[in-house]
PDB file of C-alpha atoms in Angstrom:
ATOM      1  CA  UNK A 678      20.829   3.104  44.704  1.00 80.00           C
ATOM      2  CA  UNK A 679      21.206  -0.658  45.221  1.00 93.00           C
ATOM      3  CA  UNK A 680      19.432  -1.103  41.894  1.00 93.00           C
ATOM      4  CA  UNK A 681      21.092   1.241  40.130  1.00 93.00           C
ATOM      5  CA  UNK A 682      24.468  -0.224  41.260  1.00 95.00           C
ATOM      6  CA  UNK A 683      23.302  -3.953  39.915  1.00 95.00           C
ATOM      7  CA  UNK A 684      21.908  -2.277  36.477  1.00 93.00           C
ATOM      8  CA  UNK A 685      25.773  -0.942  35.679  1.00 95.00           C
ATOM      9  CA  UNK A 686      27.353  -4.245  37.205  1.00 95.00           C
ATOM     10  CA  UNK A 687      24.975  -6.881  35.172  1.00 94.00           C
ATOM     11  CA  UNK A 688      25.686  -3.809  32.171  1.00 95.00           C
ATOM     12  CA  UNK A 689      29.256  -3.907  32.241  1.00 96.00           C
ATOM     13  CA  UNK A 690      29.267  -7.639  32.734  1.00 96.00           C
ATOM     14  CA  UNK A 691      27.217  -8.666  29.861  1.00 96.00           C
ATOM     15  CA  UNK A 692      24.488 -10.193  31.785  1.00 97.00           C
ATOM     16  CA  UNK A 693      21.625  -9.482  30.360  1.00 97.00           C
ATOM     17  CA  UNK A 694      19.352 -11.204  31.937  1.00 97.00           C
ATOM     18  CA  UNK A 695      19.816 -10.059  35.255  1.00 97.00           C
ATOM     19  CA  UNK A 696      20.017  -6.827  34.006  1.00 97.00           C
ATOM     20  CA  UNK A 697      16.647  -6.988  32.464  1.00 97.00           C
ATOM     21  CA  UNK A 698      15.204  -8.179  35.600  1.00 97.00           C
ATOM     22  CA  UNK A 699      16.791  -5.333  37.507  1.00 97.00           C
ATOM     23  CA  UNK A 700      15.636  -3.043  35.139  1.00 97.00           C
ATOM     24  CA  UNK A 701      12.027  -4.514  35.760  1.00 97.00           C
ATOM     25  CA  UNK A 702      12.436  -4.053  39.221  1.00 96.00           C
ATOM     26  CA  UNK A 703      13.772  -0.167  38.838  1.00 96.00           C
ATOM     27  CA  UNK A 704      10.573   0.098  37.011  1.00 96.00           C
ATOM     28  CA  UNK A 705       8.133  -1.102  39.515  1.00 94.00           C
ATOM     29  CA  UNK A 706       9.404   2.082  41.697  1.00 93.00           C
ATOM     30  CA  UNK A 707       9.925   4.903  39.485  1.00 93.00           C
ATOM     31  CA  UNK A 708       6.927   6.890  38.602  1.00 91.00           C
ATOM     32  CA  UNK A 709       7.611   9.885  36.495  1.00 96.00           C
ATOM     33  CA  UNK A 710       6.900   9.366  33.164  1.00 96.00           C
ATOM     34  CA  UNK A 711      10.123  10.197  31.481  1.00 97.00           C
ATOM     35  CA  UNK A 712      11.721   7.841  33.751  1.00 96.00           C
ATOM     36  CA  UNK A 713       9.096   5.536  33.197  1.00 97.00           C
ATOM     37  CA  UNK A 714       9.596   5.454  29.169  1.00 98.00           C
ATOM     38  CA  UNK A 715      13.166   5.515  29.176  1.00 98.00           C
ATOM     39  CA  UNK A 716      13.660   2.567  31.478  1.00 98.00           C
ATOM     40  CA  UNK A 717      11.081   0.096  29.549  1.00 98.00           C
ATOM     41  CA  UNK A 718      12.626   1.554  25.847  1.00 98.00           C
ATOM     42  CA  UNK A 719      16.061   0.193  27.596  1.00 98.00           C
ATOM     43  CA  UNK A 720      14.473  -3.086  28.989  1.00 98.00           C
ATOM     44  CA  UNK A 721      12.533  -3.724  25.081  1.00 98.00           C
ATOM     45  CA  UNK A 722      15.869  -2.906  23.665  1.00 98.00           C
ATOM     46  CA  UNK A 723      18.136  -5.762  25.882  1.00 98.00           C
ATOM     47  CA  UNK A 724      15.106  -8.017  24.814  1.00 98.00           C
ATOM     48  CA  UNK A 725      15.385  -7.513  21.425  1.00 98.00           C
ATOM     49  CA  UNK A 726      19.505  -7.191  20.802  1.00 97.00           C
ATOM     50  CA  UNK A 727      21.005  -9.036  23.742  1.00 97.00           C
ATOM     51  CA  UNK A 728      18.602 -11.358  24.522  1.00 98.00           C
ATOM     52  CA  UNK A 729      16.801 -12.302  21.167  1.00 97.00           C
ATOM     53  CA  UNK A 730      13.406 -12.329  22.716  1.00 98.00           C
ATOM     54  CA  UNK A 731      10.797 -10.950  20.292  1.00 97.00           C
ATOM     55  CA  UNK A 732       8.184 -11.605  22.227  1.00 97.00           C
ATOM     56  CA  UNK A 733       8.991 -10.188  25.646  1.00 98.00           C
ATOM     57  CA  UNK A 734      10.935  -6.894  23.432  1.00 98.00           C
ATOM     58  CA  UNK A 735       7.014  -6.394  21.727  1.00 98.00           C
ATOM     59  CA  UNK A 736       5.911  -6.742  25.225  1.00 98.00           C
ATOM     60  CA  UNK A 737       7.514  -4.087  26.640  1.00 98.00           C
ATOM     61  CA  UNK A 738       8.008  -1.423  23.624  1.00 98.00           C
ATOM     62  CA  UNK A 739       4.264  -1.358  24.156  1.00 98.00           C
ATOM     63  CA  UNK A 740       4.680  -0.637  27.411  1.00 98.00           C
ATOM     64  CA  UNK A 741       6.469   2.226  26.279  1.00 98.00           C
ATOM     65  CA  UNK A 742       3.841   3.679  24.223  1.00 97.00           C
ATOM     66  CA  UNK A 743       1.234   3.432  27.274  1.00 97.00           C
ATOM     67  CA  UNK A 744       3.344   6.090  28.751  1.00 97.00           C
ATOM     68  CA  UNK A 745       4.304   7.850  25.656  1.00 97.00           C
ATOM     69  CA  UNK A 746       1.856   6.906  22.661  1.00 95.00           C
ATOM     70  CA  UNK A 747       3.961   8.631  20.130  1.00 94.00           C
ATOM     71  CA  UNK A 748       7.637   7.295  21.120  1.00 97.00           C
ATOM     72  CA  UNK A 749       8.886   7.217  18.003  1.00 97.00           C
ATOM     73  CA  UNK A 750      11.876   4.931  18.686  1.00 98.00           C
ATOM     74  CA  UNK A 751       9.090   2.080  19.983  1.00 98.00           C
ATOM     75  CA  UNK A 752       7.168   2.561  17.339  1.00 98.00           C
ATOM     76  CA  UNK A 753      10.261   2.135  14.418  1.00 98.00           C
ATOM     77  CA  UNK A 754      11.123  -0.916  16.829  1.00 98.00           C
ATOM     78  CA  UNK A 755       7.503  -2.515  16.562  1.00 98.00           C
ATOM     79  CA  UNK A 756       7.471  -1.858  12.639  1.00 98.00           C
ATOM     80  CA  UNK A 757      10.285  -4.337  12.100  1.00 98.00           C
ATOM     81  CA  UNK A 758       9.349  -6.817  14.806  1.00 98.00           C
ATOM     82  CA  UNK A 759       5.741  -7.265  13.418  1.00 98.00           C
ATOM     83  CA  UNK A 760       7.521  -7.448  10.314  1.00 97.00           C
ATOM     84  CA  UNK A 761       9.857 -10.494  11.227  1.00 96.00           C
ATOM     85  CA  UNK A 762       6.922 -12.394  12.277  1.00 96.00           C
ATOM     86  CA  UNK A 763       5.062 -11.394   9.973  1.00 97.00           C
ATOM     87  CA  UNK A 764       2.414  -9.708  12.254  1.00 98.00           C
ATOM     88  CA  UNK A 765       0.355  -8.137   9.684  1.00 98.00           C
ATOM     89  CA  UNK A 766      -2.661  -6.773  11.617  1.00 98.00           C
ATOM     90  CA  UNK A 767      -0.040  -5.451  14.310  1.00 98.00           C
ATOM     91  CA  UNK A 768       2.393  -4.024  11.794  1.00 98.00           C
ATOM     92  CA  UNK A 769      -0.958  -2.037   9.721  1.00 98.00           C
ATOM     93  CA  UNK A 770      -2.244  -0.744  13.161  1.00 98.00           C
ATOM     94  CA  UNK A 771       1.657   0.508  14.331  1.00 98.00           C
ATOM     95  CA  UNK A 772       1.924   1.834  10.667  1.00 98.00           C
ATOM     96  CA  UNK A 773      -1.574   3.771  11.381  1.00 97.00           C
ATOM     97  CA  UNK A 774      -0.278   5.223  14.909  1.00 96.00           C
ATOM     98  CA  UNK A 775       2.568   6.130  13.478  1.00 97.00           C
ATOM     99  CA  UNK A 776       0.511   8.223  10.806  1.00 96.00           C
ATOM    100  CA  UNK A 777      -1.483  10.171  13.295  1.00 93.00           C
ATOM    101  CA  UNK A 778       1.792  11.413  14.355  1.00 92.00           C
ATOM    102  CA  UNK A 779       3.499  12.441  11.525  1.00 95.00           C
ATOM    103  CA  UNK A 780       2.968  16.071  10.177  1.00 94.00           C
ATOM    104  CA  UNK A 781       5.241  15.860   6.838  1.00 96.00           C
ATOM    105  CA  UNK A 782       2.995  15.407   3.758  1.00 96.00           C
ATOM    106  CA  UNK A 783       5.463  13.297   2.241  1.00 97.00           C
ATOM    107  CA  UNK A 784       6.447  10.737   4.868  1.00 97.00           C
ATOM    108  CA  UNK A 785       2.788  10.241   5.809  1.00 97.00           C
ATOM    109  CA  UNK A 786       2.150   9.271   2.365  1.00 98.00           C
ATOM    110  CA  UNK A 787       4.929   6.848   2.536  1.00 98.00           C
ATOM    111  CA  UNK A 788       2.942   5.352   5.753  1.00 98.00           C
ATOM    112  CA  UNK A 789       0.429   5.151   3.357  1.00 98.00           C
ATOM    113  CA  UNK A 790       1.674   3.177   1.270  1.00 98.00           C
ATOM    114  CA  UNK A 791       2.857   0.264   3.398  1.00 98.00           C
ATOM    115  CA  UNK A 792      -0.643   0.685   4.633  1.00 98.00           C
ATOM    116  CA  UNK A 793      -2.098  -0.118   1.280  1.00 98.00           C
ATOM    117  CA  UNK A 794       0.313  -2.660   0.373  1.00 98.00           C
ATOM    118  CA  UNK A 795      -0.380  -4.632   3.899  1.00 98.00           C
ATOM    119  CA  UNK A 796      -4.546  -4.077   2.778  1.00 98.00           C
ATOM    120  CA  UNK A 797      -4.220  -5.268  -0.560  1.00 97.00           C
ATOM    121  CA  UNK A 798      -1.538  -8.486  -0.155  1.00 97.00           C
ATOM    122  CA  UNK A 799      -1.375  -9.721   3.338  1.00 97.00           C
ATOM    123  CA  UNK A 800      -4.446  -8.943   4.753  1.00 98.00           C
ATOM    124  CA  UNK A 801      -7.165  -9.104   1.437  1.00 96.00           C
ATOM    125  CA  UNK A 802      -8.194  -6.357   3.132  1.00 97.00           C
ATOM    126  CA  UNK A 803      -9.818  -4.907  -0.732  1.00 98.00           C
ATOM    127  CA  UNK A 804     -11.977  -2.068   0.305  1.00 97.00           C
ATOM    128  CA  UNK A 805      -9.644  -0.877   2.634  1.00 98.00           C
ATOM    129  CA  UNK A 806      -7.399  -1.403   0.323  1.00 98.00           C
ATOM    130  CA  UNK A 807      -8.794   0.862  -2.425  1.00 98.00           C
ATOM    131  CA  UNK A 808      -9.568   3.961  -0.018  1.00 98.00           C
ATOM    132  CA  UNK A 809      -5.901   3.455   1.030  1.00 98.00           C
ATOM    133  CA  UNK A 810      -4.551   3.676  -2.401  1.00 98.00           C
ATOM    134  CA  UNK A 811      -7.017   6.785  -3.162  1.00 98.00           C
ATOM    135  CA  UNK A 812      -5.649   8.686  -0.340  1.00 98.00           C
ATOM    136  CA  UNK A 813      -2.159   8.597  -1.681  1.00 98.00           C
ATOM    137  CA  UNK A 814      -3.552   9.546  -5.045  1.00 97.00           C
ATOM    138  CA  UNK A 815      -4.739  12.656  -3.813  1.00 97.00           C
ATOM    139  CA  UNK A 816      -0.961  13.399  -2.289  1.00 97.00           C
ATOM    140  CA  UNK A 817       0.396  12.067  -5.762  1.00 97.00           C
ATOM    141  CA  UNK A 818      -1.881  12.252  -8.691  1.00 96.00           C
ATOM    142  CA  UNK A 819       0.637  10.162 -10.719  1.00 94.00           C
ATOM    143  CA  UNK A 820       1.289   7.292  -8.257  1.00 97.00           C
ATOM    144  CA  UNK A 821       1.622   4.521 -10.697  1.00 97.00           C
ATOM    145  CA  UNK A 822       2.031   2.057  -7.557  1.00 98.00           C
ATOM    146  CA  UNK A 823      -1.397   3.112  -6.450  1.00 98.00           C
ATOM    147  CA  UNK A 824      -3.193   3.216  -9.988  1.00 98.00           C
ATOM    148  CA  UNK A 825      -1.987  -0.576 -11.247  1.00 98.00           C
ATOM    149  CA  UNK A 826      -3.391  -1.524  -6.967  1.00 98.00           C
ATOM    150  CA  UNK A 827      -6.219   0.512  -7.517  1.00 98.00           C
ATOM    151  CA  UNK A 828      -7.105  -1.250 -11.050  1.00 98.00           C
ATOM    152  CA  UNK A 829      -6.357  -4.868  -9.729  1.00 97.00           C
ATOM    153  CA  UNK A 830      -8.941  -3.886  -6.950  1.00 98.00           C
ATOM    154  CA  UNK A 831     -11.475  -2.559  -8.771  1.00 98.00           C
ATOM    155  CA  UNK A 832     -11.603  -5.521 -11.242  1.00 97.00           C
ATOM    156  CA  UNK A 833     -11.596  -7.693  -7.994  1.00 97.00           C
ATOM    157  CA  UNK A 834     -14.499  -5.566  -6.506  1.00 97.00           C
ATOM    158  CA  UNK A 835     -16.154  -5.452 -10.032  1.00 97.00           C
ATOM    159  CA  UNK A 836     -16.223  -1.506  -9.482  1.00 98.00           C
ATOM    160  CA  UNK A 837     -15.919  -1.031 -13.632  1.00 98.00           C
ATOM    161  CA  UNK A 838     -16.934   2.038 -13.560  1.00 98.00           C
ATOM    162  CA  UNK A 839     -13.885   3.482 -11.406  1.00 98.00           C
ATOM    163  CA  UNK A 840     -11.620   0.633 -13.213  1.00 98.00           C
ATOM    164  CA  UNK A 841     -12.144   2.776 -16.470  1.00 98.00           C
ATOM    165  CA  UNK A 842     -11.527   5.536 -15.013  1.00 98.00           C
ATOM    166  CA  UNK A 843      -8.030   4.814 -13.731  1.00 98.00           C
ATOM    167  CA  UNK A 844      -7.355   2.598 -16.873  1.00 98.00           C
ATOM    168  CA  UNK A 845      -7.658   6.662 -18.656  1.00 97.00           C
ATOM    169  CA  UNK A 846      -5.389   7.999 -16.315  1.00 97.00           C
ATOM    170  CA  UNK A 847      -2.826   5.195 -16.902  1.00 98.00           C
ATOM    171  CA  UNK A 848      -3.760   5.641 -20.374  1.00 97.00           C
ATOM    172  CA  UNK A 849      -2.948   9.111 -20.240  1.00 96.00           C
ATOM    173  CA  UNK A 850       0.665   9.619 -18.874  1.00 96.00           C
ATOM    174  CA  UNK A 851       1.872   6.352 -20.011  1.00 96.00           C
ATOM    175  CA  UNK A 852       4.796   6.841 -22.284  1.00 94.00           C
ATOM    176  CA  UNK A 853       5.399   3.318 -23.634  1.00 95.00           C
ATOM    177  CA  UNK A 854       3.590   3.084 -26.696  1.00 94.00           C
ATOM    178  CA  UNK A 855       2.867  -0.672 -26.249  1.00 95.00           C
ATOM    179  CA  UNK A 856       1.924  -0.483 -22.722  1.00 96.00           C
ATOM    180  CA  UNK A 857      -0.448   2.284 -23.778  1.00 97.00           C
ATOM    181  CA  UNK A 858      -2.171   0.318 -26.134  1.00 97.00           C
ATOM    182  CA  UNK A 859      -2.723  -2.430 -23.695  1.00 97.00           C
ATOM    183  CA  UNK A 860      -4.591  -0.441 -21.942  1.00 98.00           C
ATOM    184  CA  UNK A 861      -6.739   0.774 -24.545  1.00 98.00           C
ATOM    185  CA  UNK A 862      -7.591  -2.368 -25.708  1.00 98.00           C
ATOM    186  CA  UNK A 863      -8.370  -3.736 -21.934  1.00 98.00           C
ATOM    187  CA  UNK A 864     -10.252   0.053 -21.760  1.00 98.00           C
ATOM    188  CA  UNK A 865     -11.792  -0.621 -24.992  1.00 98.00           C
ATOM    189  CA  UNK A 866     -13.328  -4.424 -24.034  1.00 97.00           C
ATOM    190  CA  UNK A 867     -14.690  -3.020 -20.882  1.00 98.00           C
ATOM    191  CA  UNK A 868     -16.790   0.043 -22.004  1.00 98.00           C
ATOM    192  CA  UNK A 869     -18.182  -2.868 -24.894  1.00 97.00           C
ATOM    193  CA  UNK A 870     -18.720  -6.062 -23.168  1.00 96.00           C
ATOM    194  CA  UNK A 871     -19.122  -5.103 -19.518  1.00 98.00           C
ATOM    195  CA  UNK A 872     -20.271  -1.382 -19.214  1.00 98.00           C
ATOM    196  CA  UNK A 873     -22.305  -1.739 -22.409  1.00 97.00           C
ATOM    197  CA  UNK A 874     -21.530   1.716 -23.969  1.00 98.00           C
ATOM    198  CA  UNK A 875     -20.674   1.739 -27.849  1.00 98.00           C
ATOM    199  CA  UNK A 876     -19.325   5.735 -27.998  1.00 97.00           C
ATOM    200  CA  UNK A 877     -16.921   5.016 -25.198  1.00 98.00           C
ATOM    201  CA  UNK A 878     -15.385   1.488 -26.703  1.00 98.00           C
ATOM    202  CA  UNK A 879     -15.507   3.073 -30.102  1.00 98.00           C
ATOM    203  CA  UNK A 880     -12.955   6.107 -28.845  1.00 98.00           C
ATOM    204  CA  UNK A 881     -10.601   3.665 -27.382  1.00 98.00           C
ATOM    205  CA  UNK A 882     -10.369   1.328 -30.340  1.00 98.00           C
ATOM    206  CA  UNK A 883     -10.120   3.696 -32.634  1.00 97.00           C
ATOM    207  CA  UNK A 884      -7.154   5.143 -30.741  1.00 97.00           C
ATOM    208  CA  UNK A 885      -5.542   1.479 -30.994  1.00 97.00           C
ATOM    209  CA  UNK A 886      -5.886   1.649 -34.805  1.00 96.00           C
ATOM    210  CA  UNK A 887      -3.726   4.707 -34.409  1.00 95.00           C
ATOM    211  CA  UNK A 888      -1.242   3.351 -32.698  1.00 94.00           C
ATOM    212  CA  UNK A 889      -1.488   0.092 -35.377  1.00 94.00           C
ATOM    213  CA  UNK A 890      -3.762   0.459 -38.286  1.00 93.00           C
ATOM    214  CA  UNK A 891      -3.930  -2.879 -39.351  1.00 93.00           C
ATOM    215  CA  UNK A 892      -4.545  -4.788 -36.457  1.00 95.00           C
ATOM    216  CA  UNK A 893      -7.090  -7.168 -36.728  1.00 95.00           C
ATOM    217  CA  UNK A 894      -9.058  -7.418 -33.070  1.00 96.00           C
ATOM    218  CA  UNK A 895      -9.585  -3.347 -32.899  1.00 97.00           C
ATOM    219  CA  UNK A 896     -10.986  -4.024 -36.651  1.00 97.00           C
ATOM    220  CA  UNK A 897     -13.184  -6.464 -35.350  1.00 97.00           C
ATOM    221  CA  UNK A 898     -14.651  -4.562 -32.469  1.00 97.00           C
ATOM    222  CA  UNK A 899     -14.987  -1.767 -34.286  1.00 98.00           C
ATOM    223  CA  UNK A 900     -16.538  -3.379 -37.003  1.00 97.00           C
ATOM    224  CA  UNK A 901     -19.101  -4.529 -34.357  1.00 97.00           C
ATOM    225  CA  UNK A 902     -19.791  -1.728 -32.484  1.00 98.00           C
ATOM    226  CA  UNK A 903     -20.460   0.722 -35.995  1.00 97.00           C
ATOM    227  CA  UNK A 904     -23.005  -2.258 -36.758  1.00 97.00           C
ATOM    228  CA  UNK A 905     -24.557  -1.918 -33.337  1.00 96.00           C
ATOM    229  CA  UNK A 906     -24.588   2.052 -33.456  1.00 97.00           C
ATOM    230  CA  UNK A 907     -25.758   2.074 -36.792  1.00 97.00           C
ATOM    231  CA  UNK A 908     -22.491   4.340 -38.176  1.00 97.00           C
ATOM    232  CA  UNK A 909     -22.311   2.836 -41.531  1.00 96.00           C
ATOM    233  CA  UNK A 910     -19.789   5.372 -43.261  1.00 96.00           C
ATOM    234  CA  UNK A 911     -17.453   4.188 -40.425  1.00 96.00           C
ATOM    235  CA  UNK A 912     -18.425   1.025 -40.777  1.00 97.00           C
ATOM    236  CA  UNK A 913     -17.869   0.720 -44.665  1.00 97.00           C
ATOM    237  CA  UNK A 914     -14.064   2.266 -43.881  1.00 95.00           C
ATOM    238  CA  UNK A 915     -13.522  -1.027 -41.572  1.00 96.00           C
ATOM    239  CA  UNK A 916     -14.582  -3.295 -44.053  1.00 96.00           C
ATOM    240  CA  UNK A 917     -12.657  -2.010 -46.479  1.00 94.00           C
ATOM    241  CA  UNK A 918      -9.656  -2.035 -44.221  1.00 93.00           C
ATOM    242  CA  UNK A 919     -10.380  -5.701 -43.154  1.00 92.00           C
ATOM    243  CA  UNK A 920     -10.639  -6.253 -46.863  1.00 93.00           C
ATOM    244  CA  UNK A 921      -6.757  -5.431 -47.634  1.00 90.00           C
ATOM    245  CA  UNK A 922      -5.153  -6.974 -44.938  1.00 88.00           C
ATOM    246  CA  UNK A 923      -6.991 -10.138 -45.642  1.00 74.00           C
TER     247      UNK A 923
END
């Protein structure tokens, strides 16, 4: 009762660090885990907006979640103190015990995604980065966040194989004509220079000459690979094409 007393007196008072150290004590003698969390989520939360300490407020929202691993409140709170300091390994593990305990599709996904982010910038965390990225795929087959990550870390992993095959599904619900054709012609070099297979390159130069007849580079590659294929009908229609625009 004595420390209950002080805890409203140092409360209404605005003394905040007595209070926290009264709180401690009220802790040290209350065992019931209810009690238990809701007096260290009070203590974190002086810490954090009374007393500015970040440290001793990460402290003791942890302590929280030894009681109560899924205290959503202490969790939120942990999110944006990692963030401040730019805790990265903390903030992707809180992010990932935060995901075991959500049970909405959508708002796991959007765990996800910080997850991925936090893999693929802060912590060049690539492979992790690119099964992070697939898993929100398969919650949103059109993620264009997670296809352009995906892409950068396939090229960075030299995985051209599965780089091709997201460069086709950008390729496919891309509306932007010239975006589209940038990614035909990056498509297009791959399957010829790296991957080594003429049919493939061929299909995706030819659809940049539909999008721009007369451009000179698809002409070119084509040109090659109807040589290397031995397609000379084709090949003859390129020429004569190069032919007219000089």
């Amino acid at each position: 009762e004595a420390l209950l007393a002080l805890d409203e007196q140092y409360s209404e008072q605005g003394r905040w660090a007595e209070l926290v150290a009264v709180i401690g004590r009220r802790r040290e003698v209350v065992y019931e885990p209810a009690q238990l969390v809701a007096l260290a989520f009070r203590q974190a939360s002086v810490y954090r907006d009374r007393l500015v300490d970040a440290a001793r407020a990460v402290s003791t929202f942890n302590d929280v979640l030894d009681v109560d691993p899924g205290h959503r409140a202490s969790i939120d709170a942990l999110i944006d103190l990692y963030g401040g300091q730019s805790r990265w390994e903390d903030l992707f593990d809180t992010y990932e015990r935060l995901s075991l305990q959500l049970t909405d599709e959508s708002e796991r996904t959007d765990v996800t995604v910080r997850m991925a982010s936090l893999a693929t910038e802060q912590l060049d965390r690539p492979n992790d980065g690119i099964d992070l990225w697939q898993s929100v795929l398969q919650a949103r087959p059109s993620d264009r966040q997670a296809l352009a990550n995906l892409a950068r870390l396939y090229e960075r992993t030299e995985q051209y194989n599965d780089l091709v095959e997201v460069l086709d599904r950008q390729i496919a619900q891309e509306q932007d004509a010239t975006t589209r054709e940038a990614l035909l012609r990056r498509a297009g070099g791959l399957w010829s220079d790296v991957l080594d297979n003429a049919d493939q390159a061929i299909e995706r130069w030819a659809r940049v000459i539909e999008l721009r007849p007369a451009d000179a580079e698809a002409l070119g590659a084509l040109r090659g690979l109807y040589e290397q294929v031995g397609d000379y009908e084709r090949l003859a229609d390129v020429l004569e094409q190069q032919l007219l625009i000089g």
